[in-house]
């Protein structure tokens, strides 16, 4: 692809929000026109979702997981992790505090932990809904009836990253898990009327640029409402300790591509991005992102939810993060949204 072609492709992406796989690959490979590419994603972000940044308060309520994903610090074979579970009262307390900081959404995230049965989760969801907050769940693969029960209880959104659309690679890195079942979960979540969030890891060993292009096309085919992408960061206590990680640049390129092709969705500036680059979230907000998910987990639990090393904010308080992130958002001329921040579909 020559230079004029790259600029033409950026313009095509910006104006039509449609690219072929080969065209996506060409843009992801290009290094010469990155500034133009990111600027286009920033314009599309501004035109479709505006200057407001939605904050979602993240509660990491259990670091216990029955799965064994090779990249993740919380995998069941990692015996170095001090496992914790927050009780319902503590979760509700953190949600109440999240509300007091002005967050309009709480994200309940955990490993795949069967200790929290459906009745317990339903009860927590109902009580948080009474606070007037939107709820995003990020608790892994469940049978459709369980998703149904969570939806009926009032949960609004569900995050479940596909991690990679390369089925063979997925099943190698997530031993014992089925890629087809993951897609089935995403379809169930969508059909049940949740806002659907998915996304991928960038830079996992064995991943190609072609496969990242497939990821973005998959997001589009699923009509996802939220897409979170972040760099893979090798964790020393996992089998992938010695592997190379993903880069900040490539992960923001995949994110910017997602904004260009799914212009009206919500896209977080991810914690993993900032863990690789001290300006990572602000840069991501200027390359297509419009959401940040500050941590509202309190005390010692923060250090224990360690998916990867170098995770930001593990020694900060929720109050500190709240003012920190507001400063960063205002510092780039953006504003903190005061709505619940659901996707507003635009043609
Ligand atoms: N580096 C970056 N992200 C990771 N995740 C898990 N392990 C890592 C890692 N080592 C991501 C996965 C998961 C999300 C909750 O955290 O994509 O879906
Ligand atoms: Fe468990 Fe999620 Fe980590 Fe996999 S990525 S081991 S499912 S917490
Ligand atoms: Fe936690 Fe900045 S958001 S310290």
Short mmCIF file of C-alpha atoms and ligand atoms in Angstrom, two decimals:
data_model
loop_
_atom_site.label_atom_id
_atom_site.label_comp_id
_atom_site.label_asym_id
_atom_site.label_seq_id
_atom_site.Cartn_x
_atom_site.Cartn_y
_atom_site.Cartn_z
CA UNK A 1 0.00 0.00 0.00
CA UNK A 2 1.53 3.37 -0.88
CA UNK A 3 1.20 6.59 1.04
CA UNK A 4 -1.75 8.07 -0.84
CA UNK A 5 -3.61 4.82 -0.30
CA UNK A 6 -3.16 5.01 3.46
CA UNK A 7 -4.63 8.50 3.63
CA UNK A 8 -7.49 7.38 1.38
CA UNK A 9 -8.15 4.43 3.68
CA UNK A 10 -8.24 6.70 6.73
CA UNK A 11 -10.75 8.89 4.94
CA UNK A 12 -12.82 5.88 3.93
CA UNK A 13 -12.88 4.65 7.53
CA UNK A 14 -13.81 8.08 8.84
CA UNK A 15 -16.62 8.70 6.36
CA UNK A 16 -18.10 5.22 5.76
CA UNK A 17 -17.12 3.29 8.92
CA UNK A 18 -16.58 0.25 6.70
CA UNK A 19 -13.27 -1.37 5.78
CA UNK A 20 -12.30 -4.78 4.45
CA UNK A 21 -10.01 -7.01 6.44
CA UNK A 22 -7.08 -6.21 4.11
CA UNK A 23 -7.72 -2.49 4.54
CA UNK A 24 -7.77 -2.82 8.34
CA UNK A 25 -4.50 -4.74 8.21
CA UNK A 26 -2.91 -2.06 6.01
CA UNK A 27 -3.85 0.65 8.51
CA UNK A 28 -2.75 -1.34 11.55
CA UNK A 29 0.64 -2.02 9.92
CA UNK A 30 1.24 1.55 8.77
CA UNK A 31 3.51 3.62 11.00
CA UNK A 32 3.86 6.68 8.83
CA UNK A 33 0.37 8.13 9.19
CA UNK A 34 -0.41 7.16 12.76
CA UNK A 35 -1.03 10.79 13.75
CA UNK A 36 -3.59 11.20 10.95
CA UNK A 37 -5.19 7.88 11.84
CA UNK A 38 -5.58 8.77 15.52
CA UNK A 39 -6.86 12.26 14.62
CA UNK A 40 -9.58 10.67 12.48
CA UNK A 41 -10.64 8.41 15.36
CA UNK A 42 -10.73 11.44 17.66
CA UNK A 43 -12.98 13.34 15.22
CA UNK A 44 -15.35 10.39 14.91
CA UNK A 45 -15.47 10.09 18.71
CA UNK A 46 -16.32 13.78 18.99
CA UNK A 47 -18.94 13.72 16.25
CA UNK A 48 -20.74 10.60 17.51
CA UNK A 49 -20.37 10.55 21.30
CA UNK A 50 -19.21 14.07 22.05
CA UNK A 51 -16.78 15.49 24.59
CA UNK A 52 -18.30 13.91 27.68
CA UNK A 53 -16.38 11.14 29.40
CA UNK A 54 -18.44 8.54 31.27
CA UNK A 55 -16.98 7.27 34.52
CA UNK A 56 -17.81 3.77 35.74
CA UNK A 57 -16.88 2.86 39.30
CA UNK A 58 -15.20 -0.55 39.32
CA UNK A 59 -15.75 -2.93 42.26
CA UNK A 60 -13.44 -5.96 42.15
CA UNK A 61 -15.46 -8.15 44.48
CA UNK A 62 -13.68 -11.51 44.22
CA UNK A 63 -10.25 -12.48 42.91
CA UNK A 64 -11.14 -16.18 43.08
CA UNK A 65 -11.37 -17.90 39.72
CA UNK A 66 -12.06 -21.45 38.59
CA UNK A 67 -10.49 -20.79 35.19
CA UNK A 68 -6.84 -21.06 34.28
CA UNK A 69 -6.17 -18.54 31.50
CA UNK A 70 -2.45 -18.66 30.79
CA UNK A 71 -2.07 -14.85 30.73
CA UNK A 72 -3.93 -13.98 33.91
CA UNK A 73 -2.59 -13.52 37.43
CA UNK A 74 -5.87 -14.70 38.95
CA UNK A 75 -5.74 -18.12 37.24
CA UNK A 76 -6.56 -20.98 39.60
CA UNK A 77 -3.06 -22.51 39.47
CA UNK A 78 -1.44 -19.30 40.72
CA UNK A 79 -0.89 -20.22 44.36
CA UNK A 80 0.79 -16.92 45.16
CA UNK A 81 -2.49 -15.02 45.17
CA UNK A 82 -4.20 -14.29 48.46
CA UNK A 83 -7.78 -14.97 47.49
CA UNK A 84 -10.57 -12.76 48.79
CA UNK A 85 -14.30 -12.35 48.44
CA UNK A 86 -16.23 -9.30 49.50
CA UNK A 87 -19.47 -9.95 51.31
CA UNK A 88 -22.74 -8.46 50.07
CA UNK A 89 -22.66 -5.71 52.73
CA UNK A 90 -19.17 -4.63 51.66
CA UNK A 91 -20.14 -4.63 47.98
CA UNK A 92 -23.17 -2.52 48.78
CA UNK A 93 -21.06 -0.17 50.89
CA UNK A 94 -18.60 0.34 48.01
CA UNK A 95 -21.50 0.93 45.61
CA UNK A 96 -22.97 3.52 47.97
CA UNK A 97 -19.59 5.23 48.15
CA UNK A 98 -19.29 5.09 44.35
CA UNK A 99 -22.59 6.94 44.17
CA UNK A 100 -21.33 9.54 46.65
CA UNK A 101 -18.32 10.19 44.37
CA UNK A 102 -20.77 10.95 41.58
CA UNK A 103 -20.41 7.75 39.57
CA UNK A 104 -23.62 6.77 37.75
CA UNK A 105 -22.57 3.20 37.03
CA UNK A 106 -20.88 0.51 39.06
CA UNK A 107 -19.12 -2.37 37.38
CA UNK A 108 -19.16 -5.56 39.44
CA UNK A 109 -16.14 -7.57 38.36
CA UNK A 110 -14.72 -10.86 39.62
CA UNK A 111 -13.03 -14.04 38.53
CA UNK A 112 -15.33 -16.92 37.66
CA UNK A 113 -16.29 -17.66 41.24
CA UNK A 114 -19.21 -20.01 41.96
CA UNK A 115 -19.29 -18.99 45.62
CA UNK A 116 -21.62 -16.15 44.70
CA UNK A 117 -24.72 -18.07 43.72
CA UNK A 118 -27.48 -16.69 41.54
CA UNK A 119 -29.70 -15.72 44.48
CA UNK A 120 -26.89 -13.80 46.15
CA UNK A 121 -26.02 -11.92 42.97
CA UNK A 122 -29.66 -11.13 42.26
CA UNK A 123 -30.01 -9.69 45.74
CA UNK A 124 -26.91 -7.52 45.34
CA UNK A 125 -28.04 -6.31 41.90
CA UNK A 126 -31.50 -5.35 43.20
CA UNK A 127 -30.07 -3.43 46.13
CA UNK A 128 -27.61 -1.50 43.97
CA UNK A 129 -30.37 -0.69 41.49
CA UNK A 130 -32.32 0.88 44.37
CA UNK A 131 -29.49 3.42 44.63
CA UNK A 132 -30.35 4.61 41.12
CA UNK A 133 -27.09 3.38 39.63
CA UNK A 134 -26.65 1.55 36.36
CA UNK A 135 -24.99 -1.86 36.79
CA UNK A 136 -22.45 -3.52 34.58
CA UNK A 137 -21.57 -7.14 35.34
CA UNK A 138 -18.23 -8.68 34.47
CA UNK A 139 -18.33 -12.12 36.06
CA UNK A 140 -17.67 -14.47 33.17
CA UNK A 141 -19.45 -17.26 31.34
CA UNK A 142 -22.81 -18.34 32.74
CA UNK A 143 -25.75 -20.40 31.46
CA UNK A 144 -28.40 -18.34 29.70
CA UNK A 145 -30.83 -18.75 32.64
CA UNK A 146 -28.32 -17.11 34.93
CA UNK A 147 -27.85 -14.16 32.58
CA UNK A 148 -31.65 -13.99 32.40
CA UNK A 149 -31.93 -13.84 36.20
CA UNK A 150 -29.31 -11.06 36.39
CA UNK A 151 -31.08 -9.13 33.66
CA UNK A 152 -34.46 -9.55 35.37
CA UNK A 153 -32.90 -8.31 38.61
CA UNK A 154 -31.99 -5.08 36.82
CA UNK A 155 -28.43 -5.43 35.53
CA UNK A 156 -27.99 -3.14 32.54
CA UNK A 157 -24.74 -4.15 30.88
CA UNK A 158 -22.41 -7.15 30.67
CA UNK A 159 -18.72 -7.30 29.86
CA UNK A 160 -17.20 -10.48 28.48
CA UNK A 161 -14.16 -10.08 26.30
CA UNK A 162 -13.77 -12.54 23.46
CA UNK A 163 -10.02 -12.03 24.16
CA UNK A 164 -9.17 -13.17 20.61
CA UNK A 165 -11.27 -14.25 17.64
CA UNK A 166 -8.62 -16.82 16.73
CA UNK A 167 -10.43 -19.87 18.07
CA UNK A 168 -7.37 -22.13 18.16
CA UNK A 169 -5.32 -19.48 19.94
CA UNK A 170 -8.14 -18.79 22.41
CA UNK A 171 -8.46 -22.46 23.32
CA UNK A 172 -4.70 -22.74 23.74
CA UNK A 173 -4.49 -19.72 26.06
CA UNK A 174 -7.73 -20.43 27.96
CA UNK A 175 -7.36 -24.19 28.57
CA UNK A 176 -10.61 -26.01 29.20
CA UNK A 177 -12.69 -23.20 27.73
CA UNK A 178 -14.63 -23.26 24.47
CA UNK A 179 -14.51 -20.36 22.04
CA UNK A 180 -17.90 -21.36 20.63
CA UNK A 181 -19.42 -21.25 24.09
CA UNK A 182 -17.98 -17.79 24.62
CA UNK A 183 -19.66 -16.57 21.44
CA UNK A 184 -22.88 -18.24 22.60
CA UNK A 185 -22.61 -16.31 25.87
CA UNK A 186 -22.18 -13.05 23.96
CA UNK A 187 -25.24 -13.83 21.84
CA UNK A 188 -27.30 -14.69 24.94
CA UNK A 189 -26.24 -11.45 26.62
CA UNK A 190 -27.23 -9.44 23.56
CA UNK A 191 -30.57 -11.23 23.13
CA UNK A 192 -31.47 -10.68 26.77
CA UNK A 193 -31.25 -6.94 26.26
CA UNK A 194 -28.07 -6.14 28.12
CA UNK A 195 -25.73 -3.62 26.62
CA UNK A 196 -23.02 -5.92 25.35
CA UNK A 197 -19.40 -5.26 26.07
CA UNK A 198 -16.61 -7.35 24.64
CA UNK A 199 -13.06 -6.78 23.48
CA UNK A 200 -9.65 -8.32 23.10
CA UNK A 201 -6.14 -8.56 24.36
CA UNK A 202 -3.51 -7.08 22.07
CA UNK A 203 -0.12 -8.75 21.80
CA UNK A 204 -0.78 -12.21 23.17
CA UNK A 205 1.79 -14.73 21.91
CA UNK A 206 0.78 -16.21 18.56
CA UNK A 207 -1.58 -13.37 17.62
CA UNK A 208 -1.23 -11.80 14.18
CA UNK A 209 -2.25 -8.42 12.77
CA UNK A 210 -4.74 -10.31 10.58
CA UNK A 211 -6.28 -11.76 13.71
CA UNK A 212 -6.58 -8.28 15.27
CA UNK A 213 -8.38 -7.15 12.09
CA UNK A 214 -10.74 -10.10 12.56
CA UNK A 215 -11.33 -8.95 16.14
CA UNK A 216 -12.55 -5.53 15.02
CA UNK A 217 -14.77 -7.09 12.32
CA UNK A 218 -16.14 -9.45 14.99
CA UNK A 219 -17.00 -6.48 17.26
CA UNK A 220 -18.91 -4.98 14.36
CA UNK A 221 -20.70 -8.21 13.47
CA UNK A 222 -21.84 -8.58 17.11
CA UNK A 223 -23.08 -4.98 17.17
CA UNK A 224 -21.29 -4.61 20.50
CA UNK A 225 -22.24 -1.59 22.59
CA UNK A 226 -18.90 -1.34 24.38
CA UNK A 227 -15.43 -2.50 23.39
CA UNK A 228 -12.50 -2.69 25.76
CA UNK A 229 -9.11 -3.47 24.30
CA UNK A 230 -5.85 -3.46 26.14
CA UNK A 231 -2.29 -4.69 25.83
CA UNK A 232 -1.36 -8.11 27.15
CA UNK A 233 1.10 -7.50 30.02
CA UNK A 234 3.09 -10.61 30.96
CA UNK A 235 2.60 -11.67 34.56
CA UNK A 236 5.65 -13.31 36.23
CA UNK A 237 3.43 -15.76 38.13
CA UNK A 238 1.89 -17.24 34.97
CA UNK A 239 3.05 -19.60 32.20
CA UNK A 240 3.39 -16.59 29.86
CA UNK A 241 5.89 -14.84 32.16
CA UNK A 242 8.69 -14.89 29.60
CA UNK A 243 6.62 -13.84 26.59
CA UNK A 244 6.72 -10.40 25.00
CA UNK A 245 3.75 -8.24 25.88
CA UNK A 246 1.56 -6.07 23.70
CA UNK A 247 2.49 -2.45 23.12
CA UNK A 248 0.67 0.69 24.07
CA UNK A 249 0.82 1.93 20.47
CA UNK A 250 -0.72 -1.16 18.90
CA UNK A 251 -3.43 -1.45 21.53
CA UNK A 252 -4.49 2.16 20.92
CA UNK A 253 -4.42 1.49 17.19
CA UNK A 254 -6.86 -1.39 17.57
CA UNK A 255 -8.97 0.84 19.83
CA UNK A 256 -8.93 3.72 17.31
CA UNK A 257 -9.87 1.30 14.54
CA UNK A 258 -12.79 0.16 16.67
CA UNK A 259 -13.96 3.79 17.04
CA UNK A 260 -13.72 4.35 13.28
CA UNK A 261 -15.77 1.24 12.45
CA UNK A 262 -18.23 1.32 15.39
CA UNK A 263 -18.58 5.09 15.71
CA UNK A 264 -21.35 5.40 18.31
CA UNK A 265 -20.30 2.85 20.93
CA UNK A 266 -18.69 3.35 24.34
CA UNK A 267 -14.96 2.68 24.45
CA UNK A 268 -12.92 2.77 27.67
CA UNK A 269 -9.42 4.09 28.02
CA UNK A 270 -8.23 0.94 29.75
CA UNK A 271 -6.24 0.54 32.95
CA UNK A 272 -3.76 -1.75 31.17
CA UNK A 273 -2.99 1.04 28.68
CA UNK A 274 -2.09 3.40 31.52
CA UNK A 275 -0.06 0.67 33.17
CA UNK A 276 2.26 0.75 30.12
CA UNK A 277 2.23 4.52 29.59
CA UNK A 278 1.80 7.13 32.36
CA UNK A 279 -0.30 9.25 29.97
CA UNK A 280 -2.07 6.20 28.62
CA UNK A 281 -5.67 7.00 29.49
CA UNK A 282 -5.48 10.62 28.39
CA UNK A 283 -3.87 9.57 25.11
CA UNK A 284 -6.53 6.88 24.66
CA UNK A 285 -9.25 9.50 25.25
CA UNK A 286 -7.64 11.44 22.39
CA UNK A 287 -7.51 8.38 20.14
CA UNK A 288 -11.17 7.33 20.28
CA UNK A 289 -12.04 6.48 23.89
CA UNK A 290 -14.90 8.11 25.82
CA UNK A 291 -15.10 6.07 29.05
CA UNK A 292 -12.85 5.57 32.09
CA UNK A 293 -13.40 2.95 34.78
CA UNK A 294 -11.84 4.20 38.02
CA UNK A 295 -11.40 1.63 40.76
CA UNK A 296 -13.68 2.03 43.80
CA UNK A 297 -12.47 -1.09 45.60
CA UNK A 298 -11.08 -0.08 49.02
CA UNK A 299 -8.18 -1.14 51.18
CA UNK A 300 -5.96 -4.18 50.79
CA UNK A 301 -8.19 -5.78 48.14
CA UNK A 302 -6.86 -3.46 45.46
CA UNK A 303 -3.39 -4.97 45.61
CA UNK A 304 -4.83 -8.46 45.45
CA UNK A 305 -6.69 -8.06 42.16
CA UNK A 306 -3.53 -8.37 40.14
CA UNK A 307 -4.16 -9.58 36.60
CA UNK A 308 -0.78 -8.23 35.49
CA UNK A 309 2.15 -6.41 37.12
CA UNK A 310 2.37 -2.62 37.20
CA UNK A 311 -1.38 -2.14 37.56
CA UNK A 312 -2.08 1.52 38.34
CA UNK A 313 -3.87 2.91 41.40
CA UNK A 314 -3.25 -0.10 43.65
CA UNK A 315 -2.07 2.18 46.47
CA UNK A 316 -4.56 4.98 45.88
CA UNK A 317 -7.93 5.57 47.51
CA UNK A 318 -11.17 5.79 45.55
CA UNK A 319 -11.45 9.46 46.53
CA UNK A 320 -7.98 10.17 45.20
CA UNK A 321 -8.68 8.39 41.90
CA UNK A 322 -11.90 10.30 41.51
CA UNK A 323 -10.19 13.69 41.70
CA UNK A 324 -7.16 12.45 39.75
CA UNK A 325 -9.24 11.33 36.80
CA UNK A 326 -11.41 14.45 36.82
CA UNK A 327 -8.24 16.54 36.60
CA UNK A 328 -6.95 14.53 33.67
CA UNK A 329 -10.27 14.76 31.80
CA UNK A 330 -10.63 18.49 32.35
CA UNK A 331 -6.95 18.96 31.52
CA UNK A 332 -7.65 17.92 27.91
CA UNK A 333 -10.76 20.09 27.62
CA UNK A 334 -13.26 17.30 28.10
CA UNK A 335 -15.99 17.02 30.74
CA UNK A 336 -17.22 14.36 33.10
CA UNK A 337 -20.69 13.18 32.04
CA UNK A 338 -23.56 13.34 34.50
CA UNK A 339 -25.81 10.83 32.75
CA UNK A 340 -25.87 7.05 32.99
CA UNK A 341 -24.00 6.89 29.70
CA UNK A 342 -25.90 4.28 27.75
CA UNK A 343 -25.09 3.89 24.09
CA UNK A 344 -27.02 6.29 21.91
CA UNK A 345 -27.36 4.56 18.56
CA UNK A 346 -26.71 6.80 15.60
CA UNK A 347 -26.92 5.66 12.00
N1 LIG B 1 -2.54 -8.40 30.75
C1 LIG B 1 -3.54 -7.59 30.34
N2 LIG B 1 -4.85 -7.88 30.49
C2 LIG B 1 -5.16 -9.05 31.10
N3 LIG B 1 -6.35 -9.61 31.37
C3 LIG B 1 -6.13 -10.77 32.02
N4 LIG B 1 -4.81 -10.98 32.16
C4 LIG B 1 -4.18 -9.92 31.59
C5 LIG B 1 -2.82 -9.56 31.39
N5 LIG B 1 -1.81 -10.34 31.81
C6 LIG B 1 -7.62 -9.04 30.93
C7 LIG B 1 -8.47 -10.04 30.14
C8 LIG B 1 -9.77 -10.12 30.91
C9 LIG B 1 -9.76 -8.82 31.67
C10 LIG B 1 -10.63 -8.79 32.86
O1 LIG B 1 -8.40 -8.66 32.03
O2 LIG B 1 -8.71 -9.54 28.84
O3 LIG B 1 -10.91 -10.24 30.09
FE1 LIG B 2 -10.26 -16.08 35.53
FE2 LIG B 2 -10.85 -14.01 33.92
FE3 LIG B 2 -8.35 -14.37 34.79
FE4 LIG B 2 -9.35 -16.08 32.98
S1 LIG B 2 -8.97 -13.84 32.67
S2 LIG B 2 -8.20 -16.66 34.86
S3 LIG B 2 -11.51 -16.20 33.65
S4 LIG B 2 -10.13 -13.88 36.06
FE1 LIG B 3 -6.15 6.30 40.38
FE2 LIG B 3 -5.15 8.50 38.99
S1 LIG B 3 -7.01 7.36 38.65
S2 LIG B 3 -4.41 7.55 40.85
#
